[in-house]
PDB file of N, CA and C in Angstrom:
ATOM      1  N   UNK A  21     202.887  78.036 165.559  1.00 78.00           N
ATOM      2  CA  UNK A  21     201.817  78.515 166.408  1.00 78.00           C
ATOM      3  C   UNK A  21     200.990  79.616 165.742  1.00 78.00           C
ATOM      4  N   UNK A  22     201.426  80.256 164.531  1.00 88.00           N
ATOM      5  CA  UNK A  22     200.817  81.116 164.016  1.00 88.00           C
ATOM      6  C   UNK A  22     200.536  81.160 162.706  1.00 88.00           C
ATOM      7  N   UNK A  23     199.147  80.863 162.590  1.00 91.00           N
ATOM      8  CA  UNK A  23     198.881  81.348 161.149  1.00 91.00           C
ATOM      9  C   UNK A  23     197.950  82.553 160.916  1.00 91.00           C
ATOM     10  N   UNK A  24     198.304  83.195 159.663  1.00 92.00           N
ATOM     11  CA  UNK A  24     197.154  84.480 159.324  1.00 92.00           C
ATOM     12  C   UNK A  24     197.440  84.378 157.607  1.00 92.00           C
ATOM     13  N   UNK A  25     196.571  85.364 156.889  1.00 91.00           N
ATOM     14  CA  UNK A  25     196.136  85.800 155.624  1.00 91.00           C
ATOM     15  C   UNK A  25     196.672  87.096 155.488  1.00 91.00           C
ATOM     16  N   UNK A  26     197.130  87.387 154.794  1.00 88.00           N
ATOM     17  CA  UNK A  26     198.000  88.835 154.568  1.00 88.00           C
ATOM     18  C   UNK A  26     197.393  89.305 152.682  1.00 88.00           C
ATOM     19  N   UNK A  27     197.106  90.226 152.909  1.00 86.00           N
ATOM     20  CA  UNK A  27     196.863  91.112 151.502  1.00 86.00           C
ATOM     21  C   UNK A  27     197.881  91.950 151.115  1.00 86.00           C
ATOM     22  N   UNK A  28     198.907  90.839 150.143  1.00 87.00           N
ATOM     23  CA  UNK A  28     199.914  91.635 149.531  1.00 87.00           C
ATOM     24  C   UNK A  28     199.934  90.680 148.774  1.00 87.00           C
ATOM     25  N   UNK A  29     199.901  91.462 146.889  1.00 85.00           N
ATOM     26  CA  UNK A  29     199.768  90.564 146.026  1.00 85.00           C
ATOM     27  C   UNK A  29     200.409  89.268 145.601  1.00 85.00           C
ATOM     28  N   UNK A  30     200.828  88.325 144.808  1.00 88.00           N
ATOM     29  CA  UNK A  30     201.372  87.509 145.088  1.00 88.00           C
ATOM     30  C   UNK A  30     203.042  87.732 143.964  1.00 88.00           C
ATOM     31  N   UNK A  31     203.374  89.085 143.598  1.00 91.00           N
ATOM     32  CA  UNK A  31     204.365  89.530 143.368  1.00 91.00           C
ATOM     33  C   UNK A  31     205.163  90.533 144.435  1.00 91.00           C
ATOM     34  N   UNK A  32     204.488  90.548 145.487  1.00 88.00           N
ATOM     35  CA  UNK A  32     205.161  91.083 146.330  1.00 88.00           C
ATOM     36  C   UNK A  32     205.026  92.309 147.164  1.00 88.00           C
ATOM     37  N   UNK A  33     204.581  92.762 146.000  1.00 87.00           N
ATOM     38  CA  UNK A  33     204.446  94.771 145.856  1.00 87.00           C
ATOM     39  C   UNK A  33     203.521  95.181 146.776  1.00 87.00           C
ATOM     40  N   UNK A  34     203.978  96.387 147.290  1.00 83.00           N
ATOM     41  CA  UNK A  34     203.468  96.998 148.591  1.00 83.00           C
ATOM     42  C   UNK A  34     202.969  98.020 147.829  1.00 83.00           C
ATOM     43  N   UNK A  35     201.749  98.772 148.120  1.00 79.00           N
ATOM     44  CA  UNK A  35     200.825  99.541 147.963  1.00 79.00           C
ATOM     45  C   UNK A  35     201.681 100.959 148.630  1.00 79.00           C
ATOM     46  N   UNK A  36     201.421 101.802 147.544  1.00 81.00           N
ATOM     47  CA  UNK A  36     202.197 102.985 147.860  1.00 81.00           C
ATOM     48  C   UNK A  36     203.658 102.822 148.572  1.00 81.00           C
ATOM     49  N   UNK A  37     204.221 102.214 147.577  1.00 78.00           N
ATOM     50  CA  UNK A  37     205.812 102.522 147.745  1.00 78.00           C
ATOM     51  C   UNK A  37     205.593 102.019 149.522  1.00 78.00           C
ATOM     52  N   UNK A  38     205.180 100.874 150.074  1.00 80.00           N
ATOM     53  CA  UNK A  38     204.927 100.416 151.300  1.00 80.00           C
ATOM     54  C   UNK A  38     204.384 101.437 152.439  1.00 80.00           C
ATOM     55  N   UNK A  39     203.993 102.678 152.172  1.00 82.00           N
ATOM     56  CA  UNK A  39     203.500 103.223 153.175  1.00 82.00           C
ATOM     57  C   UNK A  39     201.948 103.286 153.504  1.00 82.00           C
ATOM     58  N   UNK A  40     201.340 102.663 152.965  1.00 80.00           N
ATOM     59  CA  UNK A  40     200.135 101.979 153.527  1.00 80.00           C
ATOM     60  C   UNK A  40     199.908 100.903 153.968  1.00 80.00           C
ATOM     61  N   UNK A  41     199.219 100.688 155.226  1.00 77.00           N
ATOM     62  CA  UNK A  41     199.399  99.664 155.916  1.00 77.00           C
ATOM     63  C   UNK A  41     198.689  98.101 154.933  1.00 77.00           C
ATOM     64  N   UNK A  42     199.461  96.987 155.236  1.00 82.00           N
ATOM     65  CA  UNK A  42     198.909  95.493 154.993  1.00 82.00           C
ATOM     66  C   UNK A  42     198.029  95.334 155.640  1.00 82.00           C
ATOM     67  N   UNK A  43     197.007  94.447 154.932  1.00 82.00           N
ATOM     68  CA  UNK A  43     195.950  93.941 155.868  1.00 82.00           C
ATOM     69  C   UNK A  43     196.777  92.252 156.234  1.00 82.00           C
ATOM     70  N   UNK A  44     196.478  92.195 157.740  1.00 88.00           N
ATOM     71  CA  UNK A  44     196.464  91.007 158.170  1.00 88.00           C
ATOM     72  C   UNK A  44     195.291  90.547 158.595  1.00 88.00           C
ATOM     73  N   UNK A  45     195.248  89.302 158.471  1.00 90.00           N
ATOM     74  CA  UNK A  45     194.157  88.539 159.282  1.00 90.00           C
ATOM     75  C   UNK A  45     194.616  87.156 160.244  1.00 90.00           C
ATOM     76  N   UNK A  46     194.634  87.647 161.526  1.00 92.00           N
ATOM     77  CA  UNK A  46     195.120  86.759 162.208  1.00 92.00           C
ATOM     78  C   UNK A  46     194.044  85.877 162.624  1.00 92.00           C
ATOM     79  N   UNK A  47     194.560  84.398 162.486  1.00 93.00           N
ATOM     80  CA  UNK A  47     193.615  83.104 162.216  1.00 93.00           C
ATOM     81  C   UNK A  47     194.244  82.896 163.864  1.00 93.00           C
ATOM     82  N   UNK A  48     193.253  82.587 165.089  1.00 88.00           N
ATOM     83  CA  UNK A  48     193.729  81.754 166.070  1.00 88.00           C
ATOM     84  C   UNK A  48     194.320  83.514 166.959  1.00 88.00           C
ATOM     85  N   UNK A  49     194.921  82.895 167.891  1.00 87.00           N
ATOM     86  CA  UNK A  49     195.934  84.098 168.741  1.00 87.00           C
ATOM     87  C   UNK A  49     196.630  85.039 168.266  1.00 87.00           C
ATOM     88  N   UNK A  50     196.860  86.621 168.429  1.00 90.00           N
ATOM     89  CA  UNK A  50     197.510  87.378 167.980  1.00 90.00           C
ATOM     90  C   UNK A  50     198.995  87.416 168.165  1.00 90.00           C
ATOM     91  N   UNK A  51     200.065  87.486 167.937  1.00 90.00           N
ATOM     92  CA  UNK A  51     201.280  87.162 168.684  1.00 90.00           C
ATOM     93  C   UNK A  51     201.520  88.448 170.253  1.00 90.00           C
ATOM     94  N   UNK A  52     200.689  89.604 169.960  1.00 88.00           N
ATOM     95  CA  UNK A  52     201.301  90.764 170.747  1.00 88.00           C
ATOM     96  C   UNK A  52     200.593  89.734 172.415  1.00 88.00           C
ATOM     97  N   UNK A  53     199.473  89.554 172.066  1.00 89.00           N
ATOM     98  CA  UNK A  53     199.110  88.824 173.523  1.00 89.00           C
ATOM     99  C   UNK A  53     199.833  88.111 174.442  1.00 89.00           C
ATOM    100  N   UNK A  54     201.124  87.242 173.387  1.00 90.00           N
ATOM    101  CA  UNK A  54     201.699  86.706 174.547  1.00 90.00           C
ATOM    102  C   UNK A  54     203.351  87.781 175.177  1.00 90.00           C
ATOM    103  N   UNK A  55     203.077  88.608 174.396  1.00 92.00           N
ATOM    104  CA  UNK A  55     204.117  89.817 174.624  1.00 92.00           C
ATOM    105  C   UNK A  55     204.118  90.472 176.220  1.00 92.00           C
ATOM    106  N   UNK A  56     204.870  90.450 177.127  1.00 94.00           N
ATOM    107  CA  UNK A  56     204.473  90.850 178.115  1.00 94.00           C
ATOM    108  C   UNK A  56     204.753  93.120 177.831  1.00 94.00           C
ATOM    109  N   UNK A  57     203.938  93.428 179.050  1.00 93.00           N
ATOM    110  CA  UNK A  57     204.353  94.711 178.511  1.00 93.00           C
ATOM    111  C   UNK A  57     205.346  95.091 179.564  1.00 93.00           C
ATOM    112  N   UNK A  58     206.184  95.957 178.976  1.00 94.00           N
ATOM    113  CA  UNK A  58     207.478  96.397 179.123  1.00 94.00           C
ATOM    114  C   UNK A  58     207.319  97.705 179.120  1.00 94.00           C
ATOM    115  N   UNK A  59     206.395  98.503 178.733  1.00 93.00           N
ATOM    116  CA  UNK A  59     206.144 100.030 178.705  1.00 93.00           C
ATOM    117  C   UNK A  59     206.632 100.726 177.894  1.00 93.00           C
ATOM    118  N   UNK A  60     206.897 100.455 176.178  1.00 94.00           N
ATOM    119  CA  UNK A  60     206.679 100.663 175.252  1.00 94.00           C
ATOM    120  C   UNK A  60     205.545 101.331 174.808  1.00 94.00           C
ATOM    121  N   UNK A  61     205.171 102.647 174.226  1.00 93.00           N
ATOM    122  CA  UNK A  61     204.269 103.159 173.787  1.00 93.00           C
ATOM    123  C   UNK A  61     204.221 103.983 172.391  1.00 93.00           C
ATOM    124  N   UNK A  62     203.479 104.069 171.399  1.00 90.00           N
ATOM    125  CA  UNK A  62     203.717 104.163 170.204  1.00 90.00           C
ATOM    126  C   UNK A  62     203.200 105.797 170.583  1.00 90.00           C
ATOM    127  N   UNK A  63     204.120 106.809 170.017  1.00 91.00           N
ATOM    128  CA  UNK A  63     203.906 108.423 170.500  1.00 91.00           C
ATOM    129  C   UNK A  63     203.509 108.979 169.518  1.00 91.00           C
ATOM    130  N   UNK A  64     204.297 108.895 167.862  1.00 89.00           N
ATOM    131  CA  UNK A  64     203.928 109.382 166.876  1.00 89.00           C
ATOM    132  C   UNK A  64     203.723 108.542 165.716  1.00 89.00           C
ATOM    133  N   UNK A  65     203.249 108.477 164.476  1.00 88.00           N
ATOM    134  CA  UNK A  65     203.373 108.094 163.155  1.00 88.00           C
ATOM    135  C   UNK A  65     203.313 108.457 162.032  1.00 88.00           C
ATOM    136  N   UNK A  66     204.502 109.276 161.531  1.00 90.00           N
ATOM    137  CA  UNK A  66     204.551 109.840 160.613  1.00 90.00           C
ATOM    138  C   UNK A  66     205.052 109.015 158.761  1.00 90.00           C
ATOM    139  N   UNK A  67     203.619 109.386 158.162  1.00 89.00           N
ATOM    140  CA  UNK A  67     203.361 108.792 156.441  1.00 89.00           C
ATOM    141  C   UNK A  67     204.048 109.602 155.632  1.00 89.00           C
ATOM    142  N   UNK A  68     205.317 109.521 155.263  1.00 89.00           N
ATOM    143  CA  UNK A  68     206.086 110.515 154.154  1.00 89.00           C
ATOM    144  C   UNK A  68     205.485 110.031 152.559  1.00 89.00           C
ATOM    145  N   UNK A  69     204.969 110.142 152.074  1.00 90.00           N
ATOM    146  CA  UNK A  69     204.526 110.226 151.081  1.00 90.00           C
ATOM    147  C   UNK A  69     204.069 111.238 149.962  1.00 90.00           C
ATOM    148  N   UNK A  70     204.382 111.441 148.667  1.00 90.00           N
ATOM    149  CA  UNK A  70     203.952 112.655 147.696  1.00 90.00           C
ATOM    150  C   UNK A  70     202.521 112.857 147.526  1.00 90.00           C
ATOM    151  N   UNK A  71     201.611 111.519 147.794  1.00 90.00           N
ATOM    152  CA  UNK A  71     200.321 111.364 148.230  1.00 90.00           C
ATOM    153  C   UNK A  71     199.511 111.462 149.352  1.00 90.00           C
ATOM    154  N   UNK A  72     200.143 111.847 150.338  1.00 88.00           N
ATOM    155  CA  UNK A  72     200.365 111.582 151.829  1.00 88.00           C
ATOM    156  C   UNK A  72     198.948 111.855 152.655  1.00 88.00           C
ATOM    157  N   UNK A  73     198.321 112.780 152.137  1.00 87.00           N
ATOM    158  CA  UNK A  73     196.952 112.898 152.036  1.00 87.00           C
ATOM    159  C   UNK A  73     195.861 112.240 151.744  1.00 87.00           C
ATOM    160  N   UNK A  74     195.802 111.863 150.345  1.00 88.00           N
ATOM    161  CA  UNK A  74     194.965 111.314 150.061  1.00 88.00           C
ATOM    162  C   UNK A  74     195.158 109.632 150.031  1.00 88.00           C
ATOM    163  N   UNK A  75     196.517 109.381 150.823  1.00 86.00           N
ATOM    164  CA  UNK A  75     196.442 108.068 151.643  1.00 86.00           C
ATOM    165  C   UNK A  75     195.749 108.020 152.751  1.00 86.00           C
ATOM    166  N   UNK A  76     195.978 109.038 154.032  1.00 85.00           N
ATOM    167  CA  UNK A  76     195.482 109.126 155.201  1.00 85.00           C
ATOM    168  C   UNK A  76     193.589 109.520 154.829  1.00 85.00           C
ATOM    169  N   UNK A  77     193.186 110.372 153.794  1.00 86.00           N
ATOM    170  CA  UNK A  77     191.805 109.711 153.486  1.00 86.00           C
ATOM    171  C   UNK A  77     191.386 108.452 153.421  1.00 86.00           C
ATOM    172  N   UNK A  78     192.177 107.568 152.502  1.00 83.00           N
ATOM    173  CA  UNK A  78     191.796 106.631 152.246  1.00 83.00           C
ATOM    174  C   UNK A  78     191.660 105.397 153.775  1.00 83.00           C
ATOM    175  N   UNK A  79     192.897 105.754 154.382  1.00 82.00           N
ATOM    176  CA  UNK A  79     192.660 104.886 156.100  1.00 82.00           C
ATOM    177  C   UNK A  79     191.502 105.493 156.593  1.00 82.00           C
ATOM    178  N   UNK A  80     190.683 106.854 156.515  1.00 82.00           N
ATOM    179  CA  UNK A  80     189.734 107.565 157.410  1.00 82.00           C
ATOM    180  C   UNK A  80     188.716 106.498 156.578  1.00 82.00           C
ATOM    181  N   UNK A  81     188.527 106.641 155.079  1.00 84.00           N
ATOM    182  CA  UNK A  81     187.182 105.706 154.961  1.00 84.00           C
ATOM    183  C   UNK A  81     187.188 103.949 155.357  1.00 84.00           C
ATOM    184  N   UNK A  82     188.492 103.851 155.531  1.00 79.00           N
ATOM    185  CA  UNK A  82     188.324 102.598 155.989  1.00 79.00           C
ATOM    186  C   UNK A  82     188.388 102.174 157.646  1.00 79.00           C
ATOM    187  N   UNK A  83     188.092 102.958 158.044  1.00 78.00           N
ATOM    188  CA  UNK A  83     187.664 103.626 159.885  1.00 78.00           C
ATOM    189  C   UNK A  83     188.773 103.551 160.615  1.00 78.00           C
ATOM    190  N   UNK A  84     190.173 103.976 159.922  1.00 74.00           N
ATOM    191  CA  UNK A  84     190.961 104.270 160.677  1.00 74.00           C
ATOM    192  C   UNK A  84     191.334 105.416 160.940  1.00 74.00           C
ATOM    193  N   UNK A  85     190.322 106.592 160.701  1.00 66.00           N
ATOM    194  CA  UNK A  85     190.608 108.115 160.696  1.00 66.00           C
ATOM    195  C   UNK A  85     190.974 108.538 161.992  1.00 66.00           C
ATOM    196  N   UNK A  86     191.152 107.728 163.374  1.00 62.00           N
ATOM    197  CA  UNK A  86     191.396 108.594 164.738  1.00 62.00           C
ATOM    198  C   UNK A  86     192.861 108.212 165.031  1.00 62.00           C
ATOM    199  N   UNK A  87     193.286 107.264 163.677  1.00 66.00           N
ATOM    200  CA  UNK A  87     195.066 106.573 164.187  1.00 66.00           C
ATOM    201  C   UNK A  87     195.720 107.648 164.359  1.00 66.00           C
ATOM    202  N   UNK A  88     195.656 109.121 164.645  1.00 76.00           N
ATOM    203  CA  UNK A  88     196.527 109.719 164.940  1.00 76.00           C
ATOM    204  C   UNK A  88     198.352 109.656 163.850  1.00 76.00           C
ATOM    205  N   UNK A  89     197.846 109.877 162.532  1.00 85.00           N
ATOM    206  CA  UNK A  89     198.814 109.680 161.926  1.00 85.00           C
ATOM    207  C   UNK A  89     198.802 110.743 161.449  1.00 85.00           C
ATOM    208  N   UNK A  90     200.670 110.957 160.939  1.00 87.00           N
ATOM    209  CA  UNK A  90     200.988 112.816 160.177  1.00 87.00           C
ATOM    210  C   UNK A  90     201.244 112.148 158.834  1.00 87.00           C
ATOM    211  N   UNK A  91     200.171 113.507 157.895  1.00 87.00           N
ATOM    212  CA  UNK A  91     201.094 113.338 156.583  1.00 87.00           C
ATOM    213  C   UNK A  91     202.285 114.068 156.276  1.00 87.00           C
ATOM    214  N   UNK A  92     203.034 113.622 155.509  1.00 90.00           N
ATOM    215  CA  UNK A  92     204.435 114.670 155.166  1.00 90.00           C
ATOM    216  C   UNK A  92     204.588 114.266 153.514  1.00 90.00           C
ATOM    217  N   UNK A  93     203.949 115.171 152.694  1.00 90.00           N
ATOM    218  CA  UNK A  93     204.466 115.164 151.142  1.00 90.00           C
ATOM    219  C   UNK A  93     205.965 114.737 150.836  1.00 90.00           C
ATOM    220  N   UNK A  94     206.726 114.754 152.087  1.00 89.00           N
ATOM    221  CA  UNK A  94     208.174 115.103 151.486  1.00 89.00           C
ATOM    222  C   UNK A  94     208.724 113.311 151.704  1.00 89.00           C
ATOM    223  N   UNK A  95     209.611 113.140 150.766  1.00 86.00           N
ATOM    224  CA  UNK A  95     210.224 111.339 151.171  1.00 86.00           C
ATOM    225  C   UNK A  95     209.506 110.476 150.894  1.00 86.00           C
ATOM    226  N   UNK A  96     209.659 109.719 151.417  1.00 86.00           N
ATOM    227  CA  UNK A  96     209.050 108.126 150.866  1.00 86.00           C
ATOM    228  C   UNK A  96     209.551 107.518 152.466  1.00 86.00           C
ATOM    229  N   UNK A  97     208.432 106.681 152.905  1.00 87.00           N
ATOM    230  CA  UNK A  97     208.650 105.703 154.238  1.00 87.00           C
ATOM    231  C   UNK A  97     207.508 106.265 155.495  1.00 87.00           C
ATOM    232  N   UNK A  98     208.210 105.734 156.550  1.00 88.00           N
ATOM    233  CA  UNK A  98     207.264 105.522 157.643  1.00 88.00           C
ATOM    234  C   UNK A  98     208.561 105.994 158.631  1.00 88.00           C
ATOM    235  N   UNK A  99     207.424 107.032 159.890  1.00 90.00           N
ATOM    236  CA  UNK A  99     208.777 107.094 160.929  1.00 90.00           C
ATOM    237  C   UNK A  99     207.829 107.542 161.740  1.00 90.00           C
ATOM    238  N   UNK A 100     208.341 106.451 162.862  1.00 92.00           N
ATOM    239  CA  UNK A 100     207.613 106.137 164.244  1.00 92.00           C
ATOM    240  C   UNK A 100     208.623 106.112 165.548  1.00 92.00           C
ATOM    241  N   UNK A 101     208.055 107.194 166.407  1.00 94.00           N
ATOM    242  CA  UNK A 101     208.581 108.076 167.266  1.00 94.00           C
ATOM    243  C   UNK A 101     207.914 107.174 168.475  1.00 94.00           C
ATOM    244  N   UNK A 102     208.952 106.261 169.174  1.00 94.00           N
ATOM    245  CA  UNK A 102     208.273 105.285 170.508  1.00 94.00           C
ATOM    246  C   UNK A 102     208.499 105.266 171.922  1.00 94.00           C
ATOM    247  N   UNK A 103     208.434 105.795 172.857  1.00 95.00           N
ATOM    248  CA  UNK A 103     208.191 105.802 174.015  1.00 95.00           C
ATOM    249  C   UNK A 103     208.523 104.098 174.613  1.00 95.00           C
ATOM    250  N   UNK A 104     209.801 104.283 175.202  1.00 96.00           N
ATOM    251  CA  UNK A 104     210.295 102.843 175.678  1.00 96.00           C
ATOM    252  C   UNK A 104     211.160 103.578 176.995  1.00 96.00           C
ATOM    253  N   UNK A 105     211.207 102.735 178.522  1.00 95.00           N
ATOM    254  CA  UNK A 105     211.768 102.918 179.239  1.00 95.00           C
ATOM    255  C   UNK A 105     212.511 103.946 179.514  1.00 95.00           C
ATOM    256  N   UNK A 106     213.808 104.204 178.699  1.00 95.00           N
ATOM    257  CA  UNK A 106     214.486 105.012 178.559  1.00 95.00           C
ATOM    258  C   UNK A 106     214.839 106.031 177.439  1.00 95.00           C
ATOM    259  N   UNK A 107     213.725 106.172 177.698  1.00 97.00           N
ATOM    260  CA  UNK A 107     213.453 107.485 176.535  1.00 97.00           C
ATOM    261  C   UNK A 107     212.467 107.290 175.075  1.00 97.00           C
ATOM    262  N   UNK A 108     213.054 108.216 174.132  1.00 97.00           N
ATOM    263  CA  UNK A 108     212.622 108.224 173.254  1.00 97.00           C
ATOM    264  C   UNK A 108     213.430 107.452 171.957  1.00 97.00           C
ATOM    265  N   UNK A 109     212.755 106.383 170.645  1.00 97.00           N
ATOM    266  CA  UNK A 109     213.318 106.207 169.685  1.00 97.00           C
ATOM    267  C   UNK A 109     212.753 106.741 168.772  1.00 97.00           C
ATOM    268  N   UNK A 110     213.411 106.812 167.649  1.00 96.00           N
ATOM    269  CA  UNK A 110     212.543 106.796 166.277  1.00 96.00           C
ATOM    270  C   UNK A 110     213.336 105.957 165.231  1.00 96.00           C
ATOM    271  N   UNK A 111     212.363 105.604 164.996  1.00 94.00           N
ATOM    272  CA  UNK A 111     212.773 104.271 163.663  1.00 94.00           C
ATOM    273  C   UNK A 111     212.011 105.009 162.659  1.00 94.00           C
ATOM    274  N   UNK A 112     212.960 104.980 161.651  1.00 88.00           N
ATOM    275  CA  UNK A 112     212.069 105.354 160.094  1.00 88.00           C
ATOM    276  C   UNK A 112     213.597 105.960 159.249  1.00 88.00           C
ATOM    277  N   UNK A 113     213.046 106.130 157.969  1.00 80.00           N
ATOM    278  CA  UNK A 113     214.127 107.131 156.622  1.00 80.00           C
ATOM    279  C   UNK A 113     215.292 108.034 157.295  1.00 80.00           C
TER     280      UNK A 113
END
């Protein structure tokens, strides 16, 4: 039921040690649409990176500068702080 185009080279490799986001291009229906909501809410997103900055520039020129994302020089990864039913998770390093 789903096809899309993804920009990740064809060796694999993720752009900044994976903490910059993939581009997808979803061809046809998105999958979250048929997701019912459950009251899940995305609270924080924190970019650990030694570049961490001049990644989150690089999302602002590409007009994602209001995603509400933290840089942190320190680590390597992604950690996202989510608002679900019963409380709080965080997934990440």
């Amino acid at each position: 039921d789903y096809r899309w185009r993804i920009g990740v080279p064809r060796d694999g490799s993720l752009a900044s040690a994976g903490v910059q986001p993939t581009v997808i291009q979803w061809e046809g229906s998105h999958p979250a649409d048929r997701l019912p909501d459950v009251g899940c809410r995305l609270e924080a997103l924190t970019m650990r990176h030694a570049q961490s900055q001049a990644l989150l520039q690089s999302l602002a020129r590409a007009g994602l500068g209001e995603a509400g994302i933290a840089a942190d020089p320190q680590g390597a990864g992604l950690t996202a702080r989510i608002r679900v039913p019963g409380g709080i998770v965080e997934l990440g390093p």
